[in-house]
Amino acid sequence: MTPTTPFPRRTARTVDVGGVPVGGGHPVSLQSMTTTHTRDVAATLAQIRRLADAGCRIVRVAVPAPPDAAVLAEVVAGSPLPVVADIHFSSGLAVKALEAGVAKVRLNPGNMDDPDGLRRVLALAAERGVPIRFGVNSGSVRTVHGERAGHDLANLMVDVLLEWVAMARKEGFQDLVLSAKASDAPTTIFAYRRLAEATDLPLHLGITAAGPMDEARTRSGIVLGTLLAEGIGDTIRVSLTGDPVQEVLIGHEILAELGLVPRRGVRILSCPTCGRCQVDLVGLAAEVKRRTADILAPLTVAVMGCIVNGPGEAREADVGIAAAKGRGVLFRHGRPLCELAEEDLVDALVDEVRSLAEEAGG
Ligand code: SF4
C-alpha cells in the first residue's frame, strides 16, 4: 500500500550520463560521490560497488591531481556505474578525464577562470558526446565575488551559471546539467527555482556542507523535498559527513516518500506516543524496524500505541498492530486478524510482514 504522488515535473532537456538519462521526464536518478582517494583504485571500486548495491545510479569521483586522473580509465572500466569526474581549478585535468572515458565531467565555475582551457574541454566533450555539469556552490562563488548572503548569494550563483551556459552555447555545446548548492535551505531553494525558470537544462539538486547524518537528513529532506514536490530536479545527491551509502539510502527515502521511485523495503508508520499509550511503543517500533530491515518488498507497517488512532492507521498499512494495555490487535490489509499479549506482538507482526514479503517475492 505505497502512496503515489506523481508531481508534475518541469520539462528539461535530456542528457545521457553513460546510459542513465537525466532530464526529459526520466525518473529522478540518485547519485553519490566516493570518499576514497581516487588513485586508490581498489578502495574506490569497492566503495562504488557498495553504492551500486544501495541503489546509486551515477557516481562521482574527485580528481584533484594528475595521479587521480591517471587511474580514471581503470576506475571507469571496473565501475558498475557511470563515473563522473569532479574537477576544480584545472581544465587540463578535465581533458585527461574525458580522454579516460568518464561519463560526465563536473566543473566549478566558481573556481575556474581559463576560457581557452574551458573551450578545449567543451570541444572534447562534444566530440565524445559527454555531458558536463556546471556546478557552483556558495563557498567558491563567495571566495571569488566577495561576501554575499540570502537572495544576493542565490542570484550570484545563478548569474555565474547562466553566464557559463551562454558561453558554452556560444561554442555550440548543449549537453549541460546545472547545480547551485548553498549550505542553507532558503538560499538553495531560491537559486534552484530561479534556475528552473531561466533554463531548460536538467538540474542536479543538492545542498553543500550539509553536515553529519541528522543535520544532512533534515536539510536534504527540506531542500530536495520542496523542490521535487514543485517538479524541479532531475538527479539528486544527498551529501553528508559519513558513509556515502547513507546518502543513497536517504536519497531513496526522499524519492520514494514523494512517490517518484518505487519504494524498496519496509516503511514504518508509528505514532509518537502520548499519555494514552500503555505499552513500550518506542521499544516495539525499534524492534520492528531492526527485524524487518533486511526485507526488500515495498510494504507499509504500522505500529500504533493505542486504540484512538491506532486501528485506523494500522488498517491503512499492509500489516499493523494497535496496542492497548498489555495487549494489541494485529491487522493485515485492514482486517483484524487476532488479539495478542504485548510480548507476542512483535513476533506476530514480523511473521506477517515476512509472509507478505514472500508473497510479493521480496
Ligand atoms: S495512537 Fe494513541 S498513543 Fe499513539 S499518539 Fe495517537 S493517541 Fe497517542
PDB file of N, CA, C and O in Angstrom, residues 80-136:
ATOM      1  N   PRO A  80      30.608  -0.467 -11.974  1.00  0.00           N
ATOM      2  CA  PRO A  80      29.278  -0.850 -12.480  1.00  0.00           C
ATOM      3  C   PRO A  80      28.396   0.364 -12.765  1.00  0.00           C
ATOM      4  O   PRO A  80      27.305   0.205 -13.308  1.00  0.00           O
ATOM      5  N   LEU A  81      28.846   1.552 -12.386  1.00  0.00           N
ATOM      6  CA  LEU A  81      28.044   2.773 -12.562  1.00  0.00           C
ATOM      7  C   LEU A  81      28.777   3.749 -13.473  1.00  0.00           C
ATOM      8  O   LEU A  81      30.013   3.748 -13.510  1.00  0.00           O
ATOM      9  N   PRO A  82      28.037   4.619 -14.173  1.00  0.00           N
ATOM     10  CA  PRO A  82      28.696   5.681 -14.927  1.00  0.00           C
ATOM     11  C   PRO A  82      29.505   6.560 -13.963  1.00  0.00           C
ATOM     12  O   PRO A  82      29.024   6.906 -12.887  1.00  0.00           O
ATOM     13  N   VAL A  83      30.709   6.906 -14.369  1.00  0.00           N
ATOM     14  CA  VAL A  83      31.625   7.657 -13.491  1.00  0.00           C
ATOM     15  C   VAL A  83      31.711   9.115 -13.943  1.00  0.00           C
ATOM     16  O   VAL A  83      31.943   9.407 -15.117  1.00  0.00           O
ATOM     17  N   VAL A  84      31.519  10.010 -12.991  1.00  0.00           N
ATOM     18  CA  VAL A  84      31.619  11.449 -13.247  1.00  0.00           C
ATOM     19  C   VAL A  84      32.910  11.950 -12.606  1.00  0.00           C
ATOM     20  O   VAL A  84      33.185  11.638 -11.445  1.00  0.00           O
ATOM     21  N   ALA A  85      33.680  12.713 -13.361  1.00  0.00           N
ATOM     22  CA  ALA A  85      34.918  13.279 -12.807  1.00  0.00           C
ATOM     23  C   ALA A  85      34.623  14.647 -12.211  1.00  0.00           C
ATOM     24  O   ALA A  85      34.061  15.512 -12.876  1.00  0.00           O
ATOM     25  N   ASP A  86      34.993  14.824 -10.958  1.00  0.00           N
ATOM     26  CA  ASP A  86      34.764  16.101 -10.266  1.00  0.00           C
ATOM     27  C   ASP A  86      36.037  16.940 -10.354  1.00  0.00           C
ATOM     28  O   ASP A  86      37.068  16.587  -9.785  1.00  0.00           O
ATOM     29  N   ILE A  87      35.933  18.048 -11.105  1.00  0.00           N
ATOM     30  CA  ILE A  87      37.132  18.840 -11.405  1.00  0.00           C
ATOM     31  C   ILE A  87      36.973  20.258 -10.869  1.00  0.00           C
ATOM     32  O   ILE A  87      35.957  20.917 -11.115  1.00  0.00           O
ATOM     33  N   HIS A  88      37.989  20.706 -10.176  1.00  0.00           N
ATOM     34  CA  HIS A  88      38.054  22.115  -9.765  1.00  0.00           C
ATOM     35  C   HIS A  88      39.363  22.684 -10.311  1.00  0.00           C
ATOM     36  O   HIS A  88      40.349  21.957 -10.455  1.00  0.00           O
ATOM     37  N   PHE A  89      39.385  23.932 -10.607  1.00  0.00           N
ATOM     38  CA  PHE A  89      40.585  24.698 -10.964  1.00  0.00           C
ATOM     39  C   PHE A  89      41.183  24.365 -12.331  1.00  0.00           C
ATOM     40  O   PHE A  89      41.555  25.258 -13.078  1.00  0.00           O
ATOM     41  N   SER A  90      41.318  23.094 -12.686  1.00  0.00           N
ATOM     42  CA  SER A  90      42.193  22.735 -13.800  1.00  0.00           C
ATOM     43  C   SER A  90      41.449  22.176 -15.017  1.00  0.00           C
ATOM     44  O   SER A  90      40.892  21.072 -14.952  1.00  0.00           O
ATOM     45  N   SER A  91      41.471  22.922 -16.112  1.00  0.00           N
ATOM     46  CA  SER A  91      40.865  22.385 -17.334  1.00  0.00           C
ATOM     47  C   SER A  91      41.700  21.217 -17.872  1.00  0.00           C
ATOM     48  O   SER A  91      41.176  20.328 -18.541  1.00  0.00           O
ATOM     49  N   GLY A  92      43.000  21.220 -17.570  1.00  0.00           N
ATOM     50  CA  GLY A  92      43.863  20.112 -18.027  1.00  0.00           C
ATOM     51  C   GLY A  92      43.401  18.779 -17.448  1.00  0.00           C
ATOM     52  O   GLY A  92      43.401  17.753 -18.143  1.00  0.00           O
ATOM     53  N   LEU A  93      43.004  18.779 -16.192  1.00  0.00           N
ATOM     54  CA  LEU A  93      42.520  17.532 -15.581  1.00  0.00           C
ATOM     55  C   LEU A  93      41.197  17.101 -16.218  1.00  0.00           C
ATOM     56  O   LEU A  93      40.931  15.906 -16.370  1.00  0.00           O
ATOM     57  N   ALA A  94      40.370  18.085 -16.595  1.00  0.00           N
ATOM     58  CA  ALA A  94      39.100  17.747 -17.253  1.00  0.00           C
ATOM     59  C   ALA A  94      39.364  17.074 -18.596  1.00  0.00           C
ATOM     60  O   ALA A  94      38.693  16.093 -18.966  1.00  0.00           O
ATOM     61  N   VAL A  95      40.351  17.576 -19.331  1.00  0.00           N
ATOM     62  CA  VAL A  95      40.702  16.955 -20.616  1.00  0.00           C
ATOM     63  C   VAL A  95      41.163  15.520 -20.388  1.00  0.00           C
ATOM     64  O   VAL A  95      40.744  14.582 -21.076  1.00  0.00           O
ATOM     65  N   LYS A  96      42.008  15.328 -19.392  1.00  0.00           N
ATOM     66  CA  LYS A  96      42.503  13.970 -19.092  1.00  0.00           C
ATOM     67  C   LYS A  96      41.341  13.049 -18.699  1.00  0.00           C
ATOM     68  O   LYS A  96      41.305  11.874 -19.074  1.00  0.00           O
ATOM     69  N   ALA A  97      40.389  13.575 -17.930  1.00  0.00           N
ATOM     70  CA  ALA A  97      39.242  12.763 -17.516  1.00  0.00           C
ATOM     71  C   ALA A  97      38.420  12.349 -18.728  1.00  0.00           C
ATOM     72  O   ALA A  97      37.982  11.189 -18.841  1.00  0.00           O
ATOM     73  N   LEU A  98      38.214  13.277 -19.646  1.00  0.00           N
ATOM     74  CA  LEU A  98      37.457  12.941 -20.858  1.00  0.00           C
ATOM     75  C   LEU A  98      38.200  11.891 -21.677  1.00  0.00           C
ATOM     76  O   LEU A  98      37.600  10.949 -22.198  1.00  0.00           O
ATOM     77  N   GLU A  99      39.507  12.050 -21.772  1.00  0.00           N
ATOM     78  CA  GLU A  99      40.297  11.061 -22.524  1.00  0.00           C
ATOM     79  C   GLU A  99      40.228   9.686 -21.864  1.00  0.00           C
ATOM     80  O   GLU A  99      40.343   8.665 -22.530  1.00  0.00           O
ATOM     81  N   ALA A 100      40.014   9.672 -20.527  1.00  0.00           N
ATOM     82  CA  ALA A 100      39.946   8.389 -19.804  1.00  0.00           C
ATOM     83  C   ALA A 100      38.588   7.717 -19.970  1.00  0.00           C
ATOM     84  O   ALA A 100      38.390   6.588 -19.527  1.00  0.00           O
ATOM     85  N   GLY A 101      37.611   8.422 -20.558  1.00  0.00           N
ATOM     86  CA  GLY A 101      36.318   7.784 -20.840  1.00  0.00           C
ATOM     87  C   GLY A 101      35.250   8.002 -19.789  1.00  0.00           C
ATOM     88  O   GLY A 101      34.304   7.206 -19.702  1.00  0.00           O
ATOM     89  N   VAL A 102      35.354   9.076 -18.980  1.00  0.00           N
ATOM     90  CA  VAL A 102      34.301   9.298 -17.977  1.00  0.00           C
ATOM     91  C   VAL A 102      32.974   9.623 -18.666  1.00  0.00           C
ATOM     92  O   VAL A 102      32.942  10.050 -19.826  1.00  0.00           O
ATOM     93  N   ALA A 103      31.879   9.421 -17.911  1.00  0.00           N
ATOM     94  CA  ALA A 103      30.539   9.604 -18.491  1.00  0.00           C
ATOM     95  C   ALA A 103      30.052  11.031 -18.362  1.00  0.00           C
ATOM     96  O   ALA A 103      29.086  11.426 -19.014  1.00  0.00           O
ATOM     97  N   LYS A 104      30.676  11.795 -17.506  1.00  0.00           N
ATOM     98  CA  LYS A 104      30.300  13.210 -17.319  1.00  0.00           C
ATOM     99  C   LYS A 104      31.444  13.885 -16.578  1.00  0.00           C
ATOM    100  O   LYS A 104      32.202  13.225 -15.858  1.00  0.00           O
ATOM    101  N   VAL A 105      31.533  15.200 -16.766  1.00  0.00           N
ATOM    102  CA  VAL A 105      32.525  15.978 -16.015  1.00  0.00           C
ATOM    103  C   VAL A 105      31.778  17.052 -15.253  1.00  0.00           C
ATOM    104  O   VAL A 105      30.883  17.695 -15.788  1.00  0.00           O
ATOM    105  N   ARG A 106      32.149  17.237 -13.989  1.00  0.00           N
ATOM    106  CA  ARG A 106      31.613  18.365 -13.226  1.00  0.00           C
ATOM    107  C   ARG A 106      32.711  19.433 -13.157  1.00  0.00           C
ATOM    108  O   ARG A 106      33.848  19.161 -12.745  1.00  0.00           O
ATOM    109  N   LEU A 107      32.355  20.641 -13.575  1.00  0.00           N
ATOM    110  CA  LEU A 107      33.272  21.779 -13.478  1.00  0.00           C
ATOM    111  C   LEU A 107      32.678  22.795 -12.527  1.00  0.00           C
ATOM    112  O   LEU A 107      31.451  22.981 -12.502  1.00  0.00           O
ATOM    113  N   ASN A 108      33.526  23.487 -11.787  1.00  0.00           N
ATOM    114  CA  ASN A 108      33.041  24.501 -10.856  1.00  0.00           C
ATOM    115  C   ASN A 108      33.334  25.899 -11.391  1.00  0.00           C
ATOM    116  O   ASN A 108      34.474  26.355 -11.338  1.00  0.00           O
ATOM    117  N   PRO A 109      32.299  26.589 -11.921  1.00  0.00           N
ATOM    118  CA  PRO A 109      32.522  27.930 -12.456  1.00  0.00           C
ATOM    119  C   PRO A 109      33.028  28.903 -11.391  1.00  0.00           C
ATOM    120  O   PRO A 109      33.538  29.963 -11.729  1.00  0.00           O
ATOM    121  N   GLY A 110      32.879  28.532 -10.121  1.00  0.00           N
ATOM    122  CA  GLY A 110      33.342  29.419  -9.053  1.00  0.00           C
ATOM    123  C   GLY A 110      34.849  29.443  -8.914  1.00  0.00           C
ATOM    124  O   GLY A 110      35.394  30.333  -8.264  1.00  0.00           O
ATOM    125  N   ASN A 111      35.539  28.471  -9.482  1.00  0.00           N
ATOM    126  CA  ASN A 111      36.994  28.497  -9.291  1.00  0.00           C
ATOM    127  C   ASN A 111      37.777  28.184 -10.565  1.00  0.00           C
ATOM    128  O   ASN A 111      38.943  27.773 -10.493  1.00  0.00           O
ATOM    129  N   MET A 112      37.155  28.380 -11.716  1.00  0.00           N
ATOM    130  CA  MET A 112      37.886  28.153 -12.971  1.00  0.00           C
ATOM    131  C   MET A 112      37.822  29.433 -13.801  1.00  0.00           C
ATOM    132  O   MET A 112      36.748  29.967 -14.040  1.00  0.00           O
ATOM    133  N   ASP A 113      38.944  29.927 -14.209  1.00  0.00           N
ATOM    134  CA  ASP A 113      38.933  31.183 -14.968  1.00  0.00           C
ATOM    135  C   ASP A 113      39.897  31.102 -16.155  1.00  0.00           C
ATOM    136  O   ASP A 113      40.738  31.965 -16.351  1.00  0.00           O
ATOM    137  N   ASP A 114      39.773  30.022 -16.911  1.00  0.00           N
ATOM    138  CA  ASP A 114      40.677  29.801 -18.036  1.00  0.00           C
ATOM    139  C   ASP A 114      39.801  29.552 -19.281  1.00  0.00           C
ATOM    140  O   ASP A 114      39.509  28.406 -19.630  1.00  0.00           O
ATOM    141  N   PRO A 115      39.327  30.627 -19.934  1.00  0.00           N
ATOM    142  CA  PRO A 115      38.369  30.463 -21.038  1.00  0.00           C
ATOM    143  C   PRO A 115      38.889  29.563 -22.158  1.00  0.00           C
ATOM    144  O   PRO A 115      38.134  28.748 -22.701  1.00  0.00           O
ATOM    145  N   ASP A 116      40.180  29.677 -22.480  1.00  0.00           N
ATOM    146  CA  ASP A 116      40.708  28.830 -23.568  1.00  0.00           C
ATOM    147  C   ASP A 116      40.677  27.359 -23.160  1.00  0.00           C
ATOM    148  O   ASP A 116      40.308  26.485 -23.951  1.00  0.00           O
ATOM    149  N   GLY A 117      41.062  27.096 -21.896  1.00  0.00           N
ATOM    150  CA  GLY A 117      41.029  25.723 -21.391  1.00  0.00           C
ATOM    151  C   GLY A 117      39.605  25.191 -21.415  1.00  0.00           C
ATOM    152  O   GLY A 117      39.364  24.040 -21.802  1.00  0.00           O
ATOM    153  N   LEU A 118      38.661  26.028 -21.019  1.00  0.00           N
ATOM    154  CA  LEU A 118      37.267  25.592 -20.993  1.00  0.00           C
ATOM    155  C   LEU A 118      36.775  25.266 -22.405  1.00  0.00           C
ATOM    156  O   LEU A 118      36.081  24.260 -22.616  1.00  0.00           O
ATOM    157  N   ARG A 119      37.168  26.089 -23.371  1.00  0.00           N
ATOM    158  CA  ARG A 119      36.768  25.806 -24.766  1.00  0.00           C
ATOM    159  C   ARG A 119      37.317  24.458 -25.223  1.00  0.00           C
ATOM    160  O   ARG A 119      36.640  23.693 -25.899  1.00  0.00           O
ATOM    161  N   ARG A 120      38.549  24.134 -24.806  1.00  0.00           N
ATOM    162  CA  ARG A 120      39.135  22.819 -25.169  1.00  0.00           C
ATOM    163  C   ARG A 120      38.316  21.691 -24.544  1.00  0.00           C
ATOM    164  O   ARG A 120      38.047  20.670 -25.157  1.00  0.00           O
ATOM    165  N   VAL A 121      37.911  21.889 -23.293  1.00  0.00           N
ATOM    166  CA  VAL A 121      37.112  20.858 -22.596  1.00  0.00           C
ATOM    167  C   VAL A 121      35.770  20.668 -23.312  1.00  0.00           C
ATOM    168  O   VAL A 121      35.347  19.530 -23.578  1.00  0.00           O
ATOM    169  N   LEU A 122      35.131  21.780 -23.653  1.00  0.00           N
ATOM    170  CA  LEU A 122      33.825  21.682 -24.314  1.00  0.00           C
ATOM    171  C   LEU A 122      33.946  20.996 -25.669  1.00  0.00           C
ATOM    172  O   LEU A 122      33.104  20.169 -26.044  1.00  0.00           O
ATOM    173  N   ALA A 123      35.001  21.331 -26.394  1.00  0.00           N
ATOM    174  CA  ALA A 123      35.176  20.729 -27.723  1.00  0.00           C
ATOM    175  C   ALA A 123      35.375  19.220 -27.605  1.00  0.00           C
ATOM    176  O   ALA A 123      34.774  18.437 -28.357  1.00  0.00           O
ATOM    177  N   LEU A 124      36.195  18.806 -26.656  1.00  0.00           N
ATOM    178  CA  LEU A 124      36.448  17.371 -26.494  1.00  0.00           C
ATOM    179  C   LEU A 124      35.189  16.647 -25.985  1.00  0.00           C
ATOM    180  O   LEU A 124      34.872  15.529 -26.434  1.00  0.00           O
ATOM    181  N   ALA A 125      34.478  17.283 -25.057  1.00  0.00           N
ATOM    182  CA  ALA A 125      33.242  16.666 -24.548  1.00  0.00           C
ATOM    183  C   ALA A 125      32.227  16.510 -25.680  1.00  0.00           C
ATOM    184  O   ALA A 125      31.559  15.471 -25.786  1.00  0.00           O
ATOM    185  N   ALA A 126      32.123  17.532 -26.540  1.00  0.00           N
ATOM    186  CA  ALA A 126      31.180  17.453 -27.664  1.00  0.00           C
ATOM    187  C   ALA A 126      31.583  16.317 -28.600  1.00  0.00           C
ATOM    188  O   ALA A 126      30.742  15.522 -29.045  1.00  0.00           O
ATOM    189  N   GLU A 127      32.865  16.222 -28.875  1.00  0.00           N
ATOM    190  CA  GLU A 127      33.373  15.167 -29.769  1.00  0.00           C
ATOM    191  C   GLU A 127      33.036  13.785 -29.212  1.00  0.00           C
ATOM    192  O   GLU A 127      32.687  12.872 -29.946  1.00  0.00           O
ATOM    193  N   ARG A 128      33.093  13.642 -27.886  1.00  0.00           N
ATOM    194  CA  ARG A 128      32.870  12.332 -27.262  1.00  0.00           C
ATOM    195  C   ARG A 128      31.428  12.129 -26.800  1.00  0.00           C
ATOM    196  O   ARG A 128      31.109  11.078 -26.232  1.00  0.00           O
ATOM    197  N   GLY A 129      30.583  13.133 -26.983  1.00  0.00           N
ATOM    198  CA  GLY A 129      29.180  13.002 -26.552  1.00  0.00           C
ATOM    199  C   GLY A 129      29.031  12.899 -25.049  1.00  0.00           C
ATOM    200  O   GLY A 129      28.146  12.202 -24.546  1.00  0.00           O
ATOM    201  N   VAL A 130      29.892  13.595 -24.321  1.00  0.00           N
ATOM    202  CA  VAL A 130      29.876  13.526 -22.858  1.00  0.00           C
ATOM    203  C   VAL A 130      29.294  14.823 -22.292  1.00  0.00           C
ATOM    204  O   VAL A 130      29.749  15.908 -22.644  1.00  0.00           O
ATOM    205  N   PRO A 131      28.288  14.714 -21.426  1.00  0.00           N
ATOM    206  CA  PRO A 131      27.728  15.937 -20.831  1.00  0.00           C
ATOM    207  C   PRO A 131      28.634  16.531 -19.757  1.00  0.00           C
ATOM    208  O   PRO A 131      29.522  15.847 -19.230  1.00  0.00           O
ATOM    209  N   ILE A 132      28.369  17.790 -19.470  1.00  0.00           N
ATOM    210  CA  ILE A 132      29.136  18.494 -18.438  1.00  0.00           C
ATOM    211  C   ILE A 132      28.168  19.137 -17.465  1.00  0.00           C
ATOM    212  O   ILE A 132      27.145  19.689 -17.872  1.00  0.00           O
ATOM    213  N   ARG A 133      28.486  19.022 -16.182  1.00  0.00           N
ATOM    214  CA  ARG A 133      27.707  19.774 -15.190  1.00  0.00           C
ATOM    215  C   ARG A 133      28.495  21.000 -14.776  1.00  0.00           C
ATOM    216  O   ARG A 133      29.659  20.880 -14.376  1.00  0.00           O
ATOM    217  N   PHE A 134      27.852  22.142 -14.887  1.00  0.00           N
ATOM    218  CA  PHE A 134      28.392  23.335 -14.273  1.00  0.00           C
ATOM    219  C   PHE A 134      27.791  23.380 -12.876  1.00  0.00           C
ATOM    220  O   PHE A 134      26.573  23.559 -12.708  1.00  0.00           O
ATOM    221  N   GLY A 135      28.623  23.192 -11.870  1.00  0.00           N
ATOM    222  CA  GLY A 135      28.119  23.138 -10.502  1.00  0.00           C
ATOM    223  C   GLY A 135      28.785  24.185  -9.642  1.00  0.00           C
ATOM    224  O   GLY A 135      29.982  24.094  -9.379  1.00  0.00           O
ATOM    225  N   VAL A 136      27.999  25.190  -9.219  1.00  0.00           N
ATOM    226  CA  VAL A 136      28.567  26.182  -8.299  1.00  0.00           C
ATOM    227  C   VAL A 136      28.134  25.843  -6.885  1.00  0.00           C
ATOM    228  O   VAL A 136      27.091  25.214  -6.669  1.00  0.00           O
TER     229      VAL A 136
END
